[in-house]
């Protein structure tokens, strides 16, 4: 058996007196698409941000491909080259075209030449269906298109792992579909991804495992079928019932 | 009762002729005013931009130093600063003294323009840049600064206008710029004070108006197509 791609052991993080992550342990194999759910404030974003160290964990270990990445010996810039991130606020570089958003990291982090970077970026934009928007600036794109550029920007670095932090939450409801479709395709192609989302449709159809986070602990994890239909914990059942209802009412 | 004749009386054809006769002398002052403005603004930018960046990204001590220096410079009248650079600690001739006085005072104000605009670029831009693997310095250079500079143009426009007009304060240390030369003229012919000063005012106006339009053009030229997504 090979090592898991991502292994998290006893991860812990506090902000001041507030202990956001108390004791989190789980593993992901290469090609897994895991969905992280939980009430707001349960530490989902913090967990993702600890993995690429936008937030430094206070305790516990994180291993990527068998290597300890949470310690001071592992260079954060090397880590972030291997872990892509997609943000709720999208955060495209506002002064750069879609193409330039994607090539910046290729040129300045990976040291690729102009032509090679543009060819690679174009292929990535094609993958998210935006090859004809390469020269558009973020403000000229819809929210859904912006987020797809955000995904292309992260994918271009050929990461081992992709983190999605509520990628559709800032979008108008009619625009979430195009982003979810891109994510489903990615999962089907075998990209390892950890996704914080309220899109239960994505979770049901694409997730390998669902992880339910509450109160700083991983309360329950399992394949989506099991969590939706026969969860072990009452709290999981309750949370999923509420979120499915909200989704049906269109309030998410 | 004051008639129209009384109001226009100070404007005498002979006094206008005096202005015209001395145009070459005033033009020399104008060139010095422009030179002093340009080098002061450039010095202000070269010192003020890094100072603003240090206030945002610097360590405790560098930040403390910049803050104190800025507060002192902003809290001192320019004429007092010029007395220091020319009489108290003479660092050179009147041009050099005026350049350093105006330049460093402008740096103190420009640092606040750039501090504000650097801080106005949303935290998410930095996070996104770091997530791609850019170092903090790269992120500042490639992502934050280009956006902050665009937003700095309106504030910079004001600062440019102020420096341009405040070159006239070099009058206090006898530097032969436009205002000093106009003074030289109207003490020779006191009936021509209004004519000389109106003429010089018009020159200052044309200069400030022209540079402001040029900076407007610069702002439009560098505006991000479609607008800014992270305000």
Coordinates of C-alpha atoms in Angstrom, one line a residue:
Chain A
X1 CA 0.0 0.0 0.0
X2 CA 1.3 3.4 -0.9
X3 CA 1.2 6.4 1.4
X4 CA -1.9 8.5 1.4
X5 CA -1.5 11.7 -0.6
X6 CA -2.6 13.8 2.3
X7 CA -2.4 12.7 6.0
X8 CA -3.4 15.0 8.8
X9 CA -2.7 14.0 12.4
X10 CA -4.1 15.7 15.5
X11 CA -4.3 19.1 13.8
X12 CA -5.0 22.0 16.1
X13 CA -5.6 25.7 15.7
X14 CA -6.7 28.5 18.0
X15 CA -7.4 32.1 17.4
X16 CA -6.7 33.7 20.7
X17 CA -8.9 31.9 23.3
X18 CA -11.1 30.3 20.7
X19 CA -10.0 26.8 19.7
X20 CA -11.3 26.4 16.2
X21 CA -9.7 23.1 15.4
X22 CA -9.4 20.8 18.4
X23 CA -8.1 17.5 17.1
X24 CA -8.5 16.7 13.4
X25 CA -7.1 13.6 11.8
X26 CA -7.9 12.1 8.4
X27 CA -6.3 10.9 5.2
X28 CA -6.9 11.3 1.5
X29 CA -5.7 8.9 -1.2
X30 CA -4.5 10.2 -4.6
X31 CA -7.6 10.8 -6.8
X32 CA -10.0 11.2 -3.9
X33 CA -12.5 14.1 -4.0
X34 CA -13.5 14.7 -0.5
X35 CA -16.2 17.1 0.6
X36 CA -15.9 19.0 3.9
X37 CA -19.2 20.1 5.4
X38 CA -20.2 21.6 8.7
X39 CA -22.0 24.6 10.2
X40 CA -20.6 28.0 9.7
X41 CA -17.8 28.7 12.1
X42 CA -16.9 25.1 12.5
X43 CA -13.4 25.6 11.1
X44 CA -13.7 24.3 7.5
X45 CA -11.9 27.2 6.0
X46 CA -9.3 27.2 8.7
X47 CA -8.6 23.5 8.0
X48 CA -8.1 24.2 4.3
X49 CA -5.9 27.1 5.1
X50 CA -3.7 25.1 7.5
X51 CA -3.0 22.6 4.6
X52 CA -1.4 25.3 2.4
X53 CA -0.3 27.3 5.5
X54 CA -2.1 30.5 4.7
X55 CA -2.8 29.9 8.4
X56 CA -0.1 28.3 10.5
X57 CA -1.4 25.4 12.6
X58 CA -0.7 25.4 16.3
X59 CA -0.3 21.7 16.7
X60 CA -0.4 18.4 14.9
X61 CA 1.2 17.3 11.6
X62 CA 0.3 17.5 8.0
X63 CA 2.0 15.1 5.4
X64 CA 1.8 15.6 1.7
X65 CA 2.9 12.6 -0.3
X66 CA 4.6 11.3 2.8
X67 CA 6.5 14.4 3.6
X68 CA 5.9 16.5 6.7
X69 CA 4.8 19.9 5.3
X70 CA 3.5 21.6 8.4
X71 CA 6.9 22.0 10.1
X72 CA 9.3 25.0 9.8
X73 CA 11.7 23.0 7.6
X74 CA 9.3 22.8 4.7
X75 CA 9.3 25.9 2.5
X76 CA 5.8 27.4 2.3
X77 CA 6.4 28.5 -1.3
X78 CA 7.3 25.0 -2.3
X79 CA 4.2 23.7 -0.5
X80 CA 1.9 26.2 -2.2
X81 CA 3.3 25.2 -5.6
X82 CA 2.0 21.7 -4.9
X83 CA -1.3 22.7 -3.4
X84 CA -3.7 24.8 -5.4
X85 CA -6.4 26.9 -3.8
X86 CA -9.7 28.3 -5.0
X87 CA -11.3 31.0 -3.0
X88 CA -14.8 32.0 -2.0
X89 CA -14.0 35.6 -3.0
X90 CA -12.3 34.3 -6.2
X91 CA -9.5 36.9 -5.8
X92 CA -8.4 37.1 -9.4
X93 CA -5.6 39.6 -9.9
X94 CA -7.8 42.5 -10.9
X95 CA -5.2 44.3 -13.1
X96 CA -4.4 41.2 -15.2
X97 CA -6.2 39.5 -18.0
X98 CA -7.5 35.9 -17.6
X99 CA -4.4 34.8 -19.5
X100 CA -2.0 36.8 -17.3
X101 CA -3.7 35.6 -14.1
X102 CA -2.8 32.1 -15.1
X103 CA 0.7 32.8 -16.5
X104 CA 1.9 34.9 -13.5
X105 CA 2.7 31.8 -11.4
X106 CA 4.0 29.9 -14.3
X107 CA 6.5 32.6 -15.2
X108 CA 7.5 33.8 -11.7
X109 CA 7.2 30.7 -9.7
X110 CA 8.0 27.9 -12.1
X111 CA 10.3 30.1 -14.3
X112 CA 8.6 29.2 -17.6
X113 CA 9.3 31.4 -20.6
X114 CA 6.6 33.6 -22.1
X115 CA 5.6 31.3 -24.9
X116 CA 5.5 28.1 -22.9
X117 CA 3.6 29.8 -20.1
X118 CA 1.0 31.1 -22.5
X119 CA 0.6 27.8 -24.3
X120 CA 0.1 26.1 -20.9
X121 CA -2.3 28.8 -19.7
X122 CA -4.3 28.5 -22.9
X123 CA -4.7 24.8 -22.4
X124 CA -5.8 25.4 -18.9
X125 CA -8.4 28.0 -19.9
X126 CA -9.7 25.6 -22.6
X127 CA -10.2 23.0 -19.8
X128 CA -12.5 25.4 -18.0
X129 CA -14.2 26.4 -21.3
X130 CA -12.8 30.0 -21.4
X131 CA -10.3 29.9 -24.3
X132 CA -12.2 32.8 -25.9
X133 CA -11.9 34.9 -22.8
X134 CA -8.1 34.8 -22.4
X135 CA -7.7 38.6 -23.1
X136 CA -10.6 39.7 -20.8
X137 CA -10.0 41.4 -17.5
X138 CA -11.7 40.0 -14.4
X139 CA -14.3 42.9 -14.3
X140 CA -15.3 42.0 -17.8
X141 CA -16.2 38.4 -16.8
X142 CA -19.2 37.0 -15.0
X143 CA -18.7 35.6 -11.5
X144 CA -18.9 32.1 -12.8
X145 CA -16.3 32.8 -15.5
X146 CA -14.1 34.5 -12.9
X147 CA -14.2 31.5 -10.7
X148 CA -13.3 29.2 -13.6
X149 CA -10.3 31.4 -14.3
X150 CA -9.5 31.0 -10.6
X151 CA -9.6 27.2 -11.0
X152 CA -7.4 27.4 -14.2
X153 CA -4.9 29.6 -12.3
X154 CA -4.5 27.0 -9.6
X155 CA -4.6 24.0 -11.9
X156 CA -1.8 25.5 -14.2
X157 CA 0.7 24.9 -11.5
X158 CA 0.1 21.1 -11.8
X159 CA -0.7 20.8 -8.1
X160 CA -0.9 17.4 -6.3
X161 CA -3.9 18.6 -4.4
X162 CA -6.6 21.2 -5.0
X163 CA -8.4 23.0 -2.1
X164 CA -11.7 24.6 -2.8
X165 CA -13.0 27.0 -0.2
X166 CA -16.7 27.5 -0.9
X167 CA -16.1 28.2 -4.6
X168 CA -19.7 28.9 -5.4
X169 CA -20.9 30.7 -2.3
X170 CA -20.2 34.2 -3.7
X171 CA -22.0 33.5 -7.0
X172 CA -25.5 34.1 -8.2
X173 CA -27.4 30.8 -8.1
X174 CA -27.7 30.6 -11.9
X175 CA -23.9 30.8 -12.2
X176 CA -23.0 28.0 -9.8
X177 CA -23.7 25.2 -12.3
X178 CA -20.8 26.0 -14.6
X179 CA -18.3 26.0 -11.8
X180 CA -19.7 22.8 -10.3
X181 CA -19.5 21.2 -13.8
X182 CA -15.8 22.1 -14.0
X183 CA -15.2 20.6 -10.5
X184 CA -17.1 17.4 -11.4
X185 CA -15.0 17.0 -14.5
X186 CA -11.8 17.5 -12.5
X187 CA -12.9 14.9 -10.0
X188 CA -13.7 12.5 -12.8
X189 CA -10.2 13.0 -14.2
X190 CA -8.7 11.9 -11.0
X191 CA -7.6 15.3 -9.5
X192 CA -7.2 15.0 -5.7
X193 CA -9.4 17.6 -4.2
X194 CA -10.7 18.7 -0.9
X195 CA -13.8 20.8 -1.2
X196 CA -15.7 22.9 1.3
X197 CA -19.1 23.4 -0.2
X198 CA -22.9 23.5 0.4
X199 CA -23.5 22.1 -3.1
X200 CA -24.9 18.7 -2.0
X201 CA -25.4 17.8 -5.7
X202 CA -21.7 17.9 -6.1
X203 CA -21.2 15.9 -2.9
X204 CA -23.6 13.2 -3.9
X205 CA -22.3 12.7 -7.4
X206 CA -18.6 13.4 -7.1
X207 CA -17.4 12.9 -3.5
X208 CA -15.3 10.0 -2.5
X209 CA -15.8 10.7 1.2
X210 CA -17.7 13.3 3.1
X211 CA -16.3 14.8 6.2
X212 CA -18.6 16.4 8.8
X213 CA -16.8 19.0 10.9
X214 CA -18.4 20.4 14.0
X215 CA -17.1 22.1 17.1
X216 CA -13.5 21.6 16.1
X217 CA -13.8 17.9 15.7
X218 CA -14.4 15.6 12.7
X219 CA -17.7 14.2 13.9
X220 CA -18.2 11.7 11.1
X221 CA -16.8 10.7 7.7
X222 CA -17.9 8.2 5.1
X223 CA -19.0 7.9 1.5
X224 CA -21.8 10.3 0.5
X225 CA -24.4 7.4 0.3
X226 CA -23.7 6.5 3.9
X227 CA -23.8 10.0 5.3
X228 CA -26.9 11.0 3.4
X229 CA -28.9 7.8 4.0
X230 CA -27.6 6.2 7.1
X231 CA -25.3 8.4 9.2
X232 CA -24.0 7.1 12.5
X233 CA -24.4 10.3 14.4
X234 CA -27.6 12.1 15.0
X235 CA -25.8 15.5 14.6
X236 CA -24.7 14.5 11.1
X237 CA -28.3 13.5 10.2
X238 CA -29.7 16.7 11.6
X239 CA -27.1 18.9 9.8
X240 CA -27.6 17.2 6.4
X241 CA -31.4 17.3 6.8
X242 CA -31.3 21.1 7.4
X243 CA -28.9 21.7 4.5
X244 CA -30.8 19.6 2.1
X245 CA -34.0 21.4 3.0
X246 CA -32.4 24.7 2.6
X247 CA -31.1 23.6 -0.8
X248 CA -34.6 22.5 -1.9
X249 CA -36.0 25.8 -0.8
X250 CA -33.3 27.5 -2.8
X251 CA -32.1 29.5 0.2
X252 CA -28.5 28.4 -0.3
Chain B
X1 CA -18.7 106.2 -5.9
X2 CA -16.1 104.0 -7.6
X3 CA -16.3 104.1 -11.4
X4 CA -15.1 101.5 -13.8
X5 CA -12.2 103.7 -14.6
X6 CA -11.0 103.4 -11.0
X7 CA -11.1 99.6 -11.1
X8 CA -9.1 99.2 -14.3
X9 CA -6.9 102.1 -13.5
X10 CA -4.1 99.9 -11.9
X11 CA -3.9 98.0 -15.2
X12 CA -1.8 100.3 -17.2
X13 CA -0.6 99.6 -20.7
X14 CA 2.9 100.8 -19.7
X15 CA 3.0 98.2 -16.9
X16 CA 2.0 95.4 -19.2
X17 CA 4.8 96.6 -21.5
X18 CA 7.1 96.3 -18.5
X19 CA 6.0 92.6 -18.1
X20 CA 6.6 92.0 -21.8
X21 CA 10.0 93.6 -21.7
X22 CA 11.1 91.3 -18.8
X23 CA 9.5 88.2 -20.2
X24 CA 13.0 86.6 -20.7
X25 CA 13.8 87.1 -17.0
X26 CA 10.5 85.6 -15.9
X27 CA 10.9 82.7 -18.4
X28 CA 14.2 81.8 -16.7
X29 CA 12.4 81.7 -13.4
X30 CA 9.7 79.5 -14.9
X31 CA 12.3 77.0 -16.1
X32 CA 13.8 76.9 -12.6
X33 CA 10.3 76.4 -11.1
X34 CA 9.7 73.5 -13.5
X35 CA 13.1 72.0 -12.7
X36 CA 12.6 72.3 -9.0
X37 CA 9.1 70.8 -9.2
X38 CA 10.2 67.8 -11.2
X39 CA 13.2 66.9 -9.2
X40 CA 11.3 67.4 -5.9
X41 CA 8.4 65.3 -7.0
X42 CA 10.8 62.6 -8.2
X43 CA 12.8 62.7 -4.9
X44 CA 9.5 62.6 -3.0
X45 CA 8.4 59.6 -5.0
X46 CA 11.7 57.7 -4.6
X47 CA 11.7 58.3 -0.8
X48 CA 7.9 58.4 -0.3
X49 CA 7.0 55.2 -2.1
X50 CA 9.4 52.9 -0.1
X51 CA 8.4 54.8 3.0
X52 CA 4.7 54.0 2.4
X53 CA 5.5 50.4 1.7
X54 CA 7.6 50.2 4.9
X55 CA 4.6 51.6 6.9
X56 CA 2.5 48.7 5.5
X57 CA 4.9 45.8 5.3
X58 CA 8.0 46.9 7.3
X59 CA 9.3 45.6 10.6
X60 CA 8.7 47.3 13.9
X61 CA 11.8 49.5 13.9
X62 CA 11.8 50.6 10.2
X63 CA 8.1 51.4 10.5
X64 CA 8.7 53.4 13.7
X65 CA 11.5 55.4 12.0
X66 CA 9.4 56.2 9.0
X67 CA 6.4 57.2 11.1
X68 CA 8.4 59.6 13.2
X69 CA 10.2 61.1 10.3
X70 CA 6.9 61.6 8.4
X71 CA 5.1 63.1 11.4
X72 CA 7.9 65.6 11.9
X73 CA 8.1 66.6 8.3
X74 CA 4.3 66.9 7.9
X75 CA 4.1 68.9 11.1
X76 CA 6.6 71.5 10.1
X77 CA 5.9 74.5 7.9
X78 CA 7.8 74.3 4.6
X79 CA 9.3 77.7 5.1
X80 CA 10.8 76.4 8.4
X81 CA 12.1 73.3 6.7
X82 CA 13.8 75.5 4.0
X83 CA 15.4 77.6 6.7
X84 CA 16.8 74.4 8.1
X85 CA 18.2 73.1 4.8
X86 CA 19.5 76.5 3.8
X87 CA 20.6 78.4 6.9
X88 CA 20.8 76.0 9.8
X89 CA 22.4 73.0 8.2
X90 CA 23.4 74.3 4.8
X91 CA 23.5 71.4 2.5
X92 CA 24.2 73.3 -0.7
X93 CA 23.1 76.3 -2.8
X94 CA 19.5 77.5 -2.7
X95 CA 18.4 75.1 -5.4
X96 CA 19.8 72.1 -3.5
X97 CA 18.3 73.3 -0.2
X98 CA 14.9 73.9 -1.9
X99 CA 15.1 70.5 -3.6
X100 CA 15.8 68.6 -0.4
X101 CA 13.3 70.6 1.6
X102 CA 10.5 70.2 -0.9
X103 CA 11.5 66.7 -1.8
X104 CA 11.5 65.2 1.7
X105 CA 8.4 67.0 2.7
X106 CA 6.7 65.7 -0.4
X107 CA 8.0 62.2 0.5
X108 CA 6.3 62.5 3.8
X109 CA 3.0 63.2 2.1
X110 CA 3.5 60.8 -0.8
X111 CA 4.2 58.0 1.8
X112 CA 0.7 58.5 3.1
X113 CA -0.8 58.3 -0.4
X114 CA 0.9 55.0 -1.1
X115 CA 0.3 53.6 2.4
X116 CA -3.4 54.2 1.9
X117 CA -3.6 52.7 -1.6
X118 CA -1.4 49.7 -0.7
X119 CA -3.7 49.0 2.2
X120 CA -6.7 49.4 0.0
X121 CA -5.8 46.4 -2.1
X122 CA -7.8 43.6 -0.6
X123 CA -6.1 41.0 1.6
X124 CA -7.5 38.3 -0.8
X125 CA -5.1 39.5 -3.6
X126 CA -2.1 38.8 -1.3
X127 CA -3.5 35.5 -0.3
X128 CA -4.2 34.4 -3.9
X129 CA -0.7 35.5 -4.9
X130 CA 0.9 33.6 -2.1
X131 CA -1.3 30.5 -2.8
X132 CA 0.2 30.3 -6.3
X133 CA 3.6 30.1 -4.7
X134 CA 4.8 33.7 -5.1
X135 CA 7.0 35.0 -2.3
X136 CA 5.7 37.9 -0.3
X137 CA 8.0 40.3 -2.1
X138 CA 6.9 38.9 -5.5
X139 CA 3.3 39.2 -4.5
X140 CA 3.8 42.9 -3.5
X141 CA 5.7 43.6 -6.7
X142 CA 3.6 41.8 -9.2
X143 CA 0.1 42.0 -7.7
X144 CA -0.2 44.7 -5.0
X145 CA 1.9 47.5 -6.3
X146 CA 0.5 47.7 -9.8
X147 CA -3.0 48.0 -8.4
X148 CA -2.0 50.4 -5.6
X149 CA -0.1 52.7 -8.1
X150 CA -3.2 53.0 -10.3
X151 CA -5.3 54.0 -7.3
X152 CA -2.6 56.5 -6.2
X153 CA -3.0 58.8 -9.3
X154 CA -5.7 61.0 -7.8
X155 CA -3.8 61.6 -4.6
X156 CA -0.6 62.1 -6.5
X157 CA -2.3 64.7 -8.7
X158 CA -3.0 66.8 -5.6
X159 CA 0.5 66.3 -4.3
X160 CA 2.0 67.4 -7.7
X161 CA -0.1 70.5 -7.7
X162 CA 0.9 71.4 -4.1
X163 CA 4.6 70.9 -4.8
X164 CA 4.4 72.9 -8.0
X165 CA 2.8 75.9 -6.1
X166 CA 5.0 75.5 -3.1
X167 CA 8.2 75.9 -5.1
X168 CA 7.3 79.6 -4.7
X169 CA 8.1 79.2 -1.0
X170 CA 11.8 79.0 -2.1
X171 CA 11.4 82.7 -2.3
X172 CA 12.2 82.7 1.4
X173 CA 15.7 81.5 0.7
X174 CA 16.2 83.7 -2.3
X175 CA 16.1 81.0 -4.9
X176 CA 15.5 82.7 -8.3
X177 CA 12.4 80.8 -9.3
X178 CA 9.3 82.4 -10.8
X179 CA 7.9 84.2 -7.8
X180 CA 11.3 85.5 -6.6
X181 CA 11.9 86.9 -10.1
X182 CA 8.5 88.5 -10.2
X183 CA 9.3 90.1 -6.8
X184 CA 12.6 91.4 -8.2
X185 CA 10.6 93.0 -11.0
X186 CA 7.8 94.7 -9.1
X187 CA 10.2 96.3 -6.5
X188 CA 11.8 98.0 -9.5
X189 CA 8.4 99.3 -10.6
X190 CA 5.9 99.3 -7.9
X191 CA 3.0 100.4 -10.1
X192 CA 3.3 97.1 -12.0
X193 CA 2.7 94.8 -9.0
X194 CA -0.7 93.8 -10.1
X195 CA 0.3 93.2 -13.7
X196 CA 3.4 91.1 -12.8
X197 CA 1.5 89.0 -10.2
X198 CA -1.5 88.4 -12.5
X199 CA 0.9 87.3 -15.2
X200 CA 2.8 85.0 -12.8
X201 CA -0.5 83.6 -11.4
X202 CA -1.7 82.8 -14.9
X203 CA 1.6 80.8 -15.5
X204 CA 1.1 78.8 -12.3
X205 CA -2.5 78.1 -13.3
X206 CA -1.6 76.9 -16.7
X207 CA 1.1 74.7 -15.2
X208 CA -1.2 73.1 -12.6
X209 CA -4.1 72.8 -15.0
X210 CA -1.9 71.2 -17.7
X211 CA -0.2 68.7 -15.4
X212 CA -3.6 67.7 -13.9
X213 CA -5.0 67.0 -17.3
X214 CA -1.9 65.0 -18.1
X215 CA -2.3 62.9 -15.0
X216 CA -6.0 62.5 -15.8
X217 CA -4.9 61.1 -19.1
X218 CA -2.4 58.8 -17.4
X219 CA -5.1 57.5 -15.1
X220 CA -7.4 56.7 -18.0
X221 CA -4.6 55.1 -19.9
X222 CA -3.8 52.7 -17.1
X223 CA -7.3 52.1 -15.9
X224 CA -8.2 48.4 -15.7
X225 CA -10.6 47.6 -18.5
X226 CA -14.1 46.9 -17.1
X227 CA -13.1 48.4 -13.7
X228 CA -11.6 47.1 -10.5
X229 CA -13.0 43.8 -9.0
X230 CA -11.6 44.1 -5.5
X231 CA -12.7 47.5 -4.2

